Every structure is written in C-alpha cells, then in structure tokens.
Coordinates of C-alpha atoms in Angstrom, one line a residue:
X1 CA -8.2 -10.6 4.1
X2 CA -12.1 -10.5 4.8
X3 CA -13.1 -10.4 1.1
X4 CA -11.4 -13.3 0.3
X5 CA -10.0 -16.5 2.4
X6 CA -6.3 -15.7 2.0
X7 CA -5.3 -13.5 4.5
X8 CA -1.8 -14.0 5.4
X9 CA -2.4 -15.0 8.9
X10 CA -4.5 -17.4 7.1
X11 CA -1.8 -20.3 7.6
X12 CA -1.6 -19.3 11.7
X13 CA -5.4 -19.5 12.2
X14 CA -5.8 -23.0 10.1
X15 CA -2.8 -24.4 12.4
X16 CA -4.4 -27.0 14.2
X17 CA -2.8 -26.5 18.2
X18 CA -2.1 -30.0 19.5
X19 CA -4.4 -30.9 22.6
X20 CA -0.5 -31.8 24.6
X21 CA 0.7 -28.4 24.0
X22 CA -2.0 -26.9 26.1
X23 CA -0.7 -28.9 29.1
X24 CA 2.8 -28.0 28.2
X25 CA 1.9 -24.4 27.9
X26 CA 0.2 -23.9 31.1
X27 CA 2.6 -21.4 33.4
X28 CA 5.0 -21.1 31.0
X29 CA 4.3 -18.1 29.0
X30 CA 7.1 -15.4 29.9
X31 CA 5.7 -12.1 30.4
X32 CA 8.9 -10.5 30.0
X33 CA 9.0 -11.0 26.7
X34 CA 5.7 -8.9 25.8
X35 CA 6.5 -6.9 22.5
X36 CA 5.3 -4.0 20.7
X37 CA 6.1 -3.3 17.2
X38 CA 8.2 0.4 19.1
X39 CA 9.8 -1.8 21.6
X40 CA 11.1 -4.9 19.5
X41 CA 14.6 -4.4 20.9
X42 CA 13.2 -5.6 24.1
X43 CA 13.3 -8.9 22.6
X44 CA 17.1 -9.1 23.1
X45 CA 17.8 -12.1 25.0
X46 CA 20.9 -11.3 26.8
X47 CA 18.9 -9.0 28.7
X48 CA 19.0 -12.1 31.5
X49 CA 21.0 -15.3 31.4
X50 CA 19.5 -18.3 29.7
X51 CA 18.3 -19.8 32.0
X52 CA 17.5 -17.3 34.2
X53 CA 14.4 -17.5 37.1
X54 CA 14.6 -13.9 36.7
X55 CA 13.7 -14.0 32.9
X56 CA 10.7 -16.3 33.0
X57 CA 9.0 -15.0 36.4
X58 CA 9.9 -11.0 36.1
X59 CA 5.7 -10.1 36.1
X60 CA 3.1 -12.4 37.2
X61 CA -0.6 -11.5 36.5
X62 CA -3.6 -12.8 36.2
X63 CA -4.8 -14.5 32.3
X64 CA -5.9 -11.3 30.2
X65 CA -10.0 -11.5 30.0
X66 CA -10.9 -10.9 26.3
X67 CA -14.1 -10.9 24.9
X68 CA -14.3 -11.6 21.2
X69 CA -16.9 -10.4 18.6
X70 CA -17.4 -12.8 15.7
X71 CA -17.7 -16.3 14.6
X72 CA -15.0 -16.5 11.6
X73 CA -12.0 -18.4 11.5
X74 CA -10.1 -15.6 12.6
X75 CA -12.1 -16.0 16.3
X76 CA -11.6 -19.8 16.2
X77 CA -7.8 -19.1 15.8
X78 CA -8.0 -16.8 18.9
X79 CA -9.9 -19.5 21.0
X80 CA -7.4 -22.0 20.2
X81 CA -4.4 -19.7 20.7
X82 CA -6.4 -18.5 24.2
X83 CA -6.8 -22.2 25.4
X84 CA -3.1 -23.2 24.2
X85 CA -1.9 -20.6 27.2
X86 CA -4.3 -20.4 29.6
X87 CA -2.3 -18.6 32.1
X88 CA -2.4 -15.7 29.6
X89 CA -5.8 -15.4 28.0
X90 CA -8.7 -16.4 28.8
X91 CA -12.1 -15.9 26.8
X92 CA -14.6 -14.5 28.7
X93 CA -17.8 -15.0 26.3
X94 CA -18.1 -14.9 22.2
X95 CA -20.6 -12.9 20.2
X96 CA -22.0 -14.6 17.6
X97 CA -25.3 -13.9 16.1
X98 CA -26.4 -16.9 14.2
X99 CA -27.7 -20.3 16.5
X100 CA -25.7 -22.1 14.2
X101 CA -22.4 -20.3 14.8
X102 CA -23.3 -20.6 18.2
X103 CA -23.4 -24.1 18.2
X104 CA -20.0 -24.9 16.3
X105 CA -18.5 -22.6 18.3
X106 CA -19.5 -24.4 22.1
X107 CA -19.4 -27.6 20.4
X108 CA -15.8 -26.8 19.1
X109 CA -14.5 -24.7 21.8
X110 CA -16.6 -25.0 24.9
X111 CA -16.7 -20.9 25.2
X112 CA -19.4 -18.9 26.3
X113 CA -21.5 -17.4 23.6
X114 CA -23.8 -14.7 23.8
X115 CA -26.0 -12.9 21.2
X116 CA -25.5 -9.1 22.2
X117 CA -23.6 -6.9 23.4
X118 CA -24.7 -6.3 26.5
X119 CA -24.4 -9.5 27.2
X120 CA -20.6 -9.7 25.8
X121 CA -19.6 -6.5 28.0
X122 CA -21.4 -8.4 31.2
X123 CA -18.6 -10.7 31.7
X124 CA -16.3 -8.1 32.5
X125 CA -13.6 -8.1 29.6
X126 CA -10.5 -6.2 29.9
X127 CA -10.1 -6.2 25.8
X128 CA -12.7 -6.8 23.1
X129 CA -10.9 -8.0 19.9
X130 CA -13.7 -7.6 16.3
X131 CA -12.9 -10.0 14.1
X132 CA -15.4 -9.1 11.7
X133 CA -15.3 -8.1 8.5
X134 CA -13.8 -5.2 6.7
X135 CA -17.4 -3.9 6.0
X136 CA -18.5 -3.9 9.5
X137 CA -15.2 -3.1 11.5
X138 CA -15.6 0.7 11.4
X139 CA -19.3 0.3 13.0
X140 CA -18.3 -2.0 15.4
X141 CA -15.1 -0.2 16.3
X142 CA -17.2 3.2 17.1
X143 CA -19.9 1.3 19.1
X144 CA -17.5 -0.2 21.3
X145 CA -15.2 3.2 21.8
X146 CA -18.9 4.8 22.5
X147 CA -19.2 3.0 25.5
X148 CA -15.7 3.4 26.5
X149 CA -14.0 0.3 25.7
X150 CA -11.0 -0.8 24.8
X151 CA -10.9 -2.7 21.3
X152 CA -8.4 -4.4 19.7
X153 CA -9.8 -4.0 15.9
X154 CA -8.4 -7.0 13.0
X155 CA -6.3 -5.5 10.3
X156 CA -7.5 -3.2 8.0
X157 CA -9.7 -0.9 10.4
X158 CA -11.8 0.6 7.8
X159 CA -12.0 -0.9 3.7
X160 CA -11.0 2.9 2.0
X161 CA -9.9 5.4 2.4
X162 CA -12.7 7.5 3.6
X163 CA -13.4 5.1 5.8
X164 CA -10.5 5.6 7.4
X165 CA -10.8 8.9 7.7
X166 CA -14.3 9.0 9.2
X167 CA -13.4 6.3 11.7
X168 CA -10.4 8.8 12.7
X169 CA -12.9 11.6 13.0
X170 CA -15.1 9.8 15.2
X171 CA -12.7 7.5 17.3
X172 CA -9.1 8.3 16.3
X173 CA -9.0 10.8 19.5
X174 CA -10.5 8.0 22.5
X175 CA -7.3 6.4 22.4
X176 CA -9.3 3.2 22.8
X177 CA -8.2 1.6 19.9
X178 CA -5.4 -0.8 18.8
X179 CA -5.3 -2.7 15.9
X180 CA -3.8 -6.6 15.4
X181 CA -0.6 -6.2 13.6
X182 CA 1.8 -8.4 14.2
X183 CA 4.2 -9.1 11.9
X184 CA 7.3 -7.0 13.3
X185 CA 7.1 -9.1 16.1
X186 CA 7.7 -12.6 14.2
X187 CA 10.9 -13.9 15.7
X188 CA 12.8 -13.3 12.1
X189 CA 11.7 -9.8 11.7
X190 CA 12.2 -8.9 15.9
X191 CA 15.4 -10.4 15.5
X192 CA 16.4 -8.4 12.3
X193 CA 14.9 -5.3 14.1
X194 CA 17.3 -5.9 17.1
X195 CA 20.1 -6.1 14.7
X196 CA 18.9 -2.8 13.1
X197 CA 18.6 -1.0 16.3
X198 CA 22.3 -2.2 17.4
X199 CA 23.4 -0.1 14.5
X200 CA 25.1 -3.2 12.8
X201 CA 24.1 -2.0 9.3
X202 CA 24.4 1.9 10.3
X203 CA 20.9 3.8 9.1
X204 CA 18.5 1.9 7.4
X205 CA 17.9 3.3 3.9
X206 CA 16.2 0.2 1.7
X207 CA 14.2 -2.1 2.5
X208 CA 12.4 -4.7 0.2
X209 CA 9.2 -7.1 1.1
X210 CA 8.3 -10.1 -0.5
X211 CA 6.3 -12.0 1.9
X212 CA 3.0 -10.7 2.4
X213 CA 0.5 -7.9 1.2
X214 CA -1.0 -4.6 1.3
X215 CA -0.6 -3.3 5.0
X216 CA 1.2 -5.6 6.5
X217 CA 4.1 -5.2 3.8
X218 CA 3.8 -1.9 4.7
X219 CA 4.0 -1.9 8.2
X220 CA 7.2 -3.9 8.0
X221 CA 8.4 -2.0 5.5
X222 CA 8.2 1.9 7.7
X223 CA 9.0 0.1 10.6
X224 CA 12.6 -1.0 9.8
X225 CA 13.2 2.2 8.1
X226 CA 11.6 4.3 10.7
X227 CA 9.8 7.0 8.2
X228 CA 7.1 7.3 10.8
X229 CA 3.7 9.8 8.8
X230 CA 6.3 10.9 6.0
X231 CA 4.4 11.2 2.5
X232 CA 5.8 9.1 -0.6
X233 CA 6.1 8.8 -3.8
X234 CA 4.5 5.7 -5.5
X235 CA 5.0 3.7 -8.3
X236 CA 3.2 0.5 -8.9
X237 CA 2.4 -2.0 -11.9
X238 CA 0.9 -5.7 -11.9
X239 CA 2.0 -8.4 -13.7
X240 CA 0.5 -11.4 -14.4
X241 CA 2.0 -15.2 -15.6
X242 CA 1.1 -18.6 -15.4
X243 CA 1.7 -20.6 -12.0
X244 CA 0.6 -23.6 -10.4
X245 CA -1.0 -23.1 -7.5
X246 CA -0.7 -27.1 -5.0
X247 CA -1.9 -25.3 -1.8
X248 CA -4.1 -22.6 -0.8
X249 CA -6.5 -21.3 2.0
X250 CA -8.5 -24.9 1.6
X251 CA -5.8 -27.4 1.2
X252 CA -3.8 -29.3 -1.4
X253 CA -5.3 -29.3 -4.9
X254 CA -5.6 -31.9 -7.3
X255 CA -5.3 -30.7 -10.5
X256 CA -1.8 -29.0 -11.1
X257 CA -2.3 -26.8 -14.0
X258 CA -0.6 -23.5 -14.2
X259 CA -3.1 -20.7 -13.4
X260 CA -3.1 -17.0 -14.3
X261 CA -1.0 -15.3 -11.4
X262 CA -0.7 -11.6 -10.6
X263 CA 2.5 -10.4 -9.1
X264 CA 2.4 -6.7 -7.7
X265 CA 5.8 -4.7 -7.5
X266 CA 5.8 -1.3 -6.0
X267 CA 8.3 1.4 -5.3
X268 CA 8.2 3.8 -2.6
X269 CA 10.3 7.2 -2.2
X270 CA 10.1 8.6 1.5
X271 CA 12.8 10.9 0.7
X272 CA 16.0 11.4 2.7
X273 CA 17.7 8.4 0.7
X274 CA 14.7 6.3 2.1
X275 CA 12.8 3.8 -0.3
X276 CA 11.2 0.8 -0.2
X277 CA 10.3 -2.3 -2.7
X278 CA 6.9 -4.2 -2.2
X279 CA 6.5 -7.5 -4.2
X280 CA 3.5 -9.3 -3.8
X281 CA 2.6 -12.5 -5.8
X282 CA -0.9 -13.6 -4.9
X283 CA -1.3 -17.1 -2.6
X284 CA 2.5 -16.1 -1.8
X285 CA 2.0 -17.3 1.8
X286 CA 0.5 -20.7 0.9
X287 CA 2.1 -21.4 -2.3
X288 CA 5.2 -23.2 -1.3
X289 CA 6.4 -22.9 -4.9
X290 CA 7.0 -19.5 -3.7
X291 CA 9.7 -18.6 -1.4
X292 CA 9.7 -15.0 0.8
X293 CA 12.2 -12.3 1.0
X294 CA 13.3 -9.3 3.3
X295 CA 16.0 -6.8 2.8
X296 CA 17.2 -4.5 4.8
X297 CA 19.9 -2.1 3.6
X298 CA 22.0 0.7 5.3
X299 CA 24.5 2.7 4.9
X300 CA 27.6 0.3 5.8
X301 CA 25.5 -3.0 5.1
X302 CA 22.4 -5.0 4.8
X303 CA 20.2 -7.5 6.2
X304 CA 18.9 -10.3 3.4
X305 CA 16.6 -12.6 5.3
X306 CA 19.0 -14.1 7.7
X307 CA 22.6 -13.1 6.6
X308 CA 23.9 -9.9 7.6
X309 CA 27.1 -8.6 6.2
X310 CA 28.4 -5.0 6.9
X311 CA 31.8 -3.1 7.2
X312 CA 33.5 -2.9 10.1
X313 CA 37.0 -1.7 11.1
X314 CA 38.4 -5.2 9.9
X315 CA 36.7 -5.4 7.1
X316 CA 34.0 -7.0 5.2
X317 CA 32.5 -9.1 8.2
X318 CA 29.0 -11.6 7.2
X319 CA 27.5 -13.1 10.1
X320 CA 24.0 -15.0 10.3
X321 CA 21.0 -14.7 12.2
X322 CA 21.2 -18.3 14.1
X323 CA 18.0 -20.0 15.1
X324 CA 17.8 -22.7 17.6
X325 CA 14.9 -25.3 17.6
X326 CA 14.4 -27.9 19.9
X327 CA 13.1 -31.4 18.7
X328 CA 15.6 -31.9 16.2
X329 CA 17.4 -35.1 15.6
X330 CA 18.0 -36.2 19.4
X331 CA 17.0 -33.2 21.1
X332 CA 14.5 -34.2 23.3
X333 CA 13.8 -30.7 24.9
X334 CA 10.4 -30.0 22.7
X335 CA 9.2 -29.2 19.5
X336 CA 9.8 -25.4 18.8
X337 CA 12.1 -22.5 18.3
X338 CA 13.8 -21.6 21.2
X339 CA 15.9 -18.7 20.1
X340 CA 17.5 -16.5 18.0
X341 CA 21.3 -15.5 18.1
X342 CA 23.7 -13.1 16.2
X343 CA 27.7 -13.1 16.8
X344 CA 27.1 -15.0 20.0
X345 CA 24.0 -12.8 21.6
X346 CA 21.1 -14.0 21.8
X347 CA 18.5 -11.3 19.9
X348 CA 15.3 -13.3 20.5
X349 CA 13.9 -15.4 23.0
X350 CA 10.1 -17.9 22.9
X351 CA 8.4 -15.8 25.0
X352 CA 6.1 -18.8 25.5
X353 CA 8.7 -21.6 25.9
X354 CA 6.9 -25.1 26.2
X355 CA 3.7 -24.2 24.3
X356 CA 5.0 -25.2 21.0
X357 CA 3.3 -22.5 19.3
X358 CA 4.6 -21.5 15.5
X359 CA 6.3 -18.5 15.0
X360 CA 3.4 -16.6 13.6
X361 CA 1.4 -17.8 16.7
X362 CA 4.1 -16.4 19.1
X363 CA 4.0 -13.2 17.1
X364 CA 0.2 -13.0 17.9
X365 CA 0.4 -14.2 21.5
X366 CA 3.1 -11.7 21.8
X367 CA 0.9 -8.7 20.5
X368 CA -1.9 -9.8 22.3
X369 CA -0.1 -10.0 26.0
X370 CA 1.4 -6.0 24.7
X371 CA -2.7 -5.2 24.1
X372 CA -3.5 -6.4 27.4
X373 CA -0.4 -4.8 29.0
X374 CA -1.8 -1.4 27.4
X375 CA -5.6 -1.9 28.3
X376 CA -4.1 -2.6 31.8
X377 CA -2.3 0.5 31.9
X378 CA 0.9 -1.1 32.5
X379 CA 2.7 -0.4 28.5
X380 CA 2.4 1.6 25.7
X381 CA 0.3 1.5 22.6
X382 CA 1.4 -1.7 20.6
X383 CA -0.6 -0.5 17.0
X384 CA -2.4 2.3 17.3
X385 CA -5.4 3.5 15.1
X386 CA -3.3 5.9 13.5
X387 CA -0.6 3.3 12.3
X388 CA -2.5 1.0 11.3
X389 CA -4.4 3.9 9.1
X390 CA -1.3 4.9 7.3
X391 CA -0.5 1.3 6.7
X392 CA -3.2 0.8 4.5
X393 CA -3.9 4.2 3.6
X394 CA 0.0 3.5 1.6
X395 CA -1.1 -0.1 0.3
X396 CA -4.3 2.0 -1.0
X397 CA -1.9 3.9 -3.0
X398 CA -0.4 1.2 -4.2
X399 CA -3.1 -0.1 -5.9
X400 CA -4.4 3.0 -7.1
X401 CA -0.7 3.4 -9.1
X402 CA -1.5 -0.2 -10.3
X403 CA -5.1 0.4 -11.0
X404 CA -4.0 4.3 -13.1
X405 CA -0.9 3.8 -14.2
X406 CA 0.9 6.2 -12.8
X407 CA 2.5 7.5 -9.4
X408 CA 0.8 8.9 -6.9
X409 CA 1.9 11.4 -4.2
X410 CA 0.7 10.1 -1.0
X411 CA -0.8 13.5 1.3
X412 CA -0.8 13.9 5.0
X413 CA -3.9 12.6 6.5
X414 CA -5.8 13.4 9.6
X415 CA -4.0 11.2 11.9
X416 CA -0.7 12.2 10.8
X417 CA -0.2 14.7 14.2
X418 CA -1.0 11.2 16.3
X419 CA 2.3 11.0 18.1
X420 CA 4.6 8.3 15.7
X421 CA 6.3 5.0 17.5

C-alpha cells in the first residue's frame, strides 16, 4: 500500500537477499518457467523430466533491461531481486529526484541514477516499472505511454475510481501497460490453479481469501473462479476487536498489549452459482498470530490451502498438495523450495533453482521475466491495465459496502470490452 507501510508485498521487499545467493543464482534462472496469471498451467512440471537439460535451457536471452522510476522500498526490493539473477534483469539506471535518495541508493546498490527522464529513457530500457505512489502513478503512467513506452505500473494504477477511469480513457487503448500483480503466480496458488485447470474439483464455484487485501484478494479471487468483467453483488461489514500486534512493517515490538483490530469480511455474488468470501484482518501478512486461508470449491470438491479432496469414481479420494524444499535436515542440495507435487505429478517447478529466493520473490521474478517476455513481443499480456482496474475497482466496492452499510451492485466499466484472460 502507498498510503501506509503495509503493503502485502511488504514482507518480500524487507527480505534481505543473501550476498551467496547472487553467485548461486547466476545462469540458473529457467526461462521456461515464465508465468502469467492466464497461463499458470504452464507451471506444470511434468511438462519435462526432472532433471531435464531440456527444461532449464529451453530459451536463452539476454538479462531484461529495466529502468525503474522511484526511490521507495518497493525500488530497493527490485534492485535486490535484479542483482540476485543477473542473467535475467538487469537495471539500467534509477530515477530518483532527491540527492539524498540518490546517494542511498548508489551507496546501497551501486545503480545508476539519474534525475530525469530523458536521462532514464537514454539507457535504452526495454521496461520501465513506477513504483511511485498511488497519487502519482496515473501521471507517470500517461507520460511514459505518451512517449510510447512500455510500463510496468505497481498495484493499484490509479487511487479511485475516477482515476481509473480517466487513466483508461487516456491510456487503456496503447496497450503499453501492465501492471505488477503477482500473486496467482506464488507457487501455492500456481499449483492450486494447476489443480483447478486439471478439472480435479470439476467447475470452480466458491472461493474464499484470507491472506491479503483489497485488489490482490480480488485478483485471486476472479482468477480461480474465472468470472472475467462479470458485475457483482456486494456485501461488506468491518469488525473490529482487540489483538496484539508482535510484528509489523518495522519489526518486532516491545510492548505486547492488545490493540484495536479491524477485520473486513465481504461477500461477492457473480452469479451463475459463482461467489466469493474476502476476509481481511489488518497486519494479516505480518502478524504471525494470524494464520492465512484459501478455498477453493467446485462442483465435486474443494481446494482448502493445501488438501484437496473431491469425488471420483471410487469414492471420496483426499490428496495433498506436496512441497519439496531443499536444506532440510541432511539435504545438502540448497536452501529453497524446489517443487510442488499432486498424486505423483509434479504441478510446480522453482523457475529460478539455486537462487534461494522466497516464494513471494519467485512469484515477482516470475511476473517480471512474463513482462519482459511481453515488452519483447515474445508472450502475452501478464496483467493488463484493464485487470488490474477491475481488481480494485471490486475492492473499491467493498469498502464502499463497509463504509454505507449496504450492498452495492458493481456496473460495467469502460474497460470491460478489453479482451478478458
């Protein structure tokens, strides 16, 4: 979140990359794995054999050259993610306006930093990622797609509504813009989104998130049931209790007394038997007094985090979603999830084995290697404008349920006609 220092990719952009993982990381980063929240299934591991040359050398290109606009923690993140794989990304300059960013950034980072951007677009980037903040982004987004460049905004892509919708009206037809959204591309949800798309569970019909807010809640929550522009129907209330709060966006507290907490619960009616349950309780991804939840129902079985049981011709059959991480016990292979297997397939695969990154890290290396296989030309659209619109444009609703009391009928907005995933 730009308003406030708990954005839920706030615990990926604190994570501190070890200097040996950049070593380790060098060549290793499999473009054959690149996702895109439409193509998760690609993810399927048994597309090659494990250990197959095939599987880790299938394209070879050069590092993606990204420029990036702003001097947040959000740009530090990318820098670090950027120097952890080398052979993928490399940063071609930073804008940063202030001689003090400036100087934390090349002190911290090394990059090049510029103060314009002229100067940005004069080394040449393939992609230009804003992280800036939600106030700014629109501006920024339609100065870049002015002069015809590809930009790969950060989550939301406009504060409101009409914000949304002018940015739509004056950029929404370049088809210059993505936006960073990467979520269904975590190796938990890709992997339930393979099992989904195998028609384990038959047609998803319910799905509930408890694990982060607003737009990316709802992102995950149209993805898996696949309702694409459709309007909705929603309910929303806030609660609020007493919680202790031991960790947030700064670090451990002290003091451990229970603080005023707000939970949000939402319900949402596509239609066609298709609904949806948000729950939200705030510092729910640092709190970890606070555990996180997806379900995903259908119509001969569901999906609850990582246990899947459904209906089959020999009955009531439960399987789980089994990961395998290296560096445990005497495993002296590395230190990070290597894969992701349901009734003996594998469903996910590290698509940068070696570099040690987290799980939410290889989510956003994996989006960013789709971006740069769009700006190249060579894949489709990971997160369009218009997605990434209707995301928030639905956690908008939300809160103005919550903020009225009452439901609200979502409408069809401009970018509704944009083709869906």
């Amino acid at each position: 979140m730009r308003r406030v220092r708990v954005e839920p990719r706030a615990p990926v952009l604190r994570a501190v990359l070890r200097p040996g993982a950049i070593a380790r990381a060098q060549d290793r980063c499999d473009t054959a794995w690149a996702l895109s929240p439409s193509t998760t299934r690609s993810i399927v591991g048994d597309r090659y054999p494990p250990h197959s040359t095939k599987a880790a050398h299938t394209m070879t290109h050069p590092p993606l050259r990204l420029a990036v606009i702003g001097a947040g923690w959000r740009s530090e993140f990318l820098l670090r993610l950027a120097a952890a794989v080398p052979d993928s990304f490399q940063c071609t300059a930073v804008l940063a306006r202030s001689e003090a960013a400036r100087a934390r950034l090349r002190a911290h980072h090394g990059v090049t930093l510029v103060p314009t951007l002229d100067a940005l677009l004069e080394t040449g980037p393939e992609l230009v990622i804003a992280c800036v903040s939600w106030e700014s982004m629109p501006q920024v987004v339609r100065e870049l797609v002015g002069r015809g460049v590809r930009v790969l905004a950060e989550t939301p892509p406009a504060p409101d509504l009409e914000g949304l919708r002018s940015l739509w009206s004056d950029a929404g037809a370049s088809g210059l813009v993505q936006v960073a959204e990467q979520y269904m591309l975590m190796p938990g949800h890709a992997s339930r989104k393979a099992v989904v798309d195998r028609g384990v569970i038959g047609r998803p019909t319910f799905v509930e998130v408890a694990s982060t807010h607003m737009y990316h809640a709802m992102s995950i929550m149209r993805t898996f049931l696949g309702v694409g522009m459709d309007e909705a129907v929603v309910h929303a209330r806030r609660l609020t209790a007493p919680l202790v709060n031991p960790l947030s966006f700064d670090g451990w507290r002290r003091g451990n007394a229970p603080e005023p907490t707000a939970t949000t619960i939402a319900t949402l009616d596509f239609g066609d038997g298709r609904s949806g349950l948000y729950l939200f309780t705030d510092n729910q991804w640092w709190n970890p007094l606070l555990s996180r939840r997806v379900l995903v129902r259908g119509e001969r079985g569901e999906i609850v985090d990582d246990d899947v049981v459904r209906l089959s011709d020999e009955g009531v059959i439960s399987s789980p979603l089994s990961y395998r991480r290296l560096g445990v016990d005497m495993n002296l292979e590395g230190n990070e999830l290597a894969s992701v297997s349901f009734d003996g397939h594998v469903v996910y695969r590290n698509p940068c084995p070696g570099s040690r990154l987290s799980e939410d890290d290889l989510a956003v290396a994996s989006f960013l290697r789709a971006a740069g296989a769009w700006a190249r030309g060579e894949g489709p659209e990971p997160y369009p404008l218009a997605q990434a619109c209707q995301d928030h444009y639905l956690a908008l609703v939300v809160e103005e349920s919550v903020r009225t009391g009452r439901e609200v009928r979502t409408s069809r907005q401009v970018w509704a006609a944009s083709p869906v995933l």
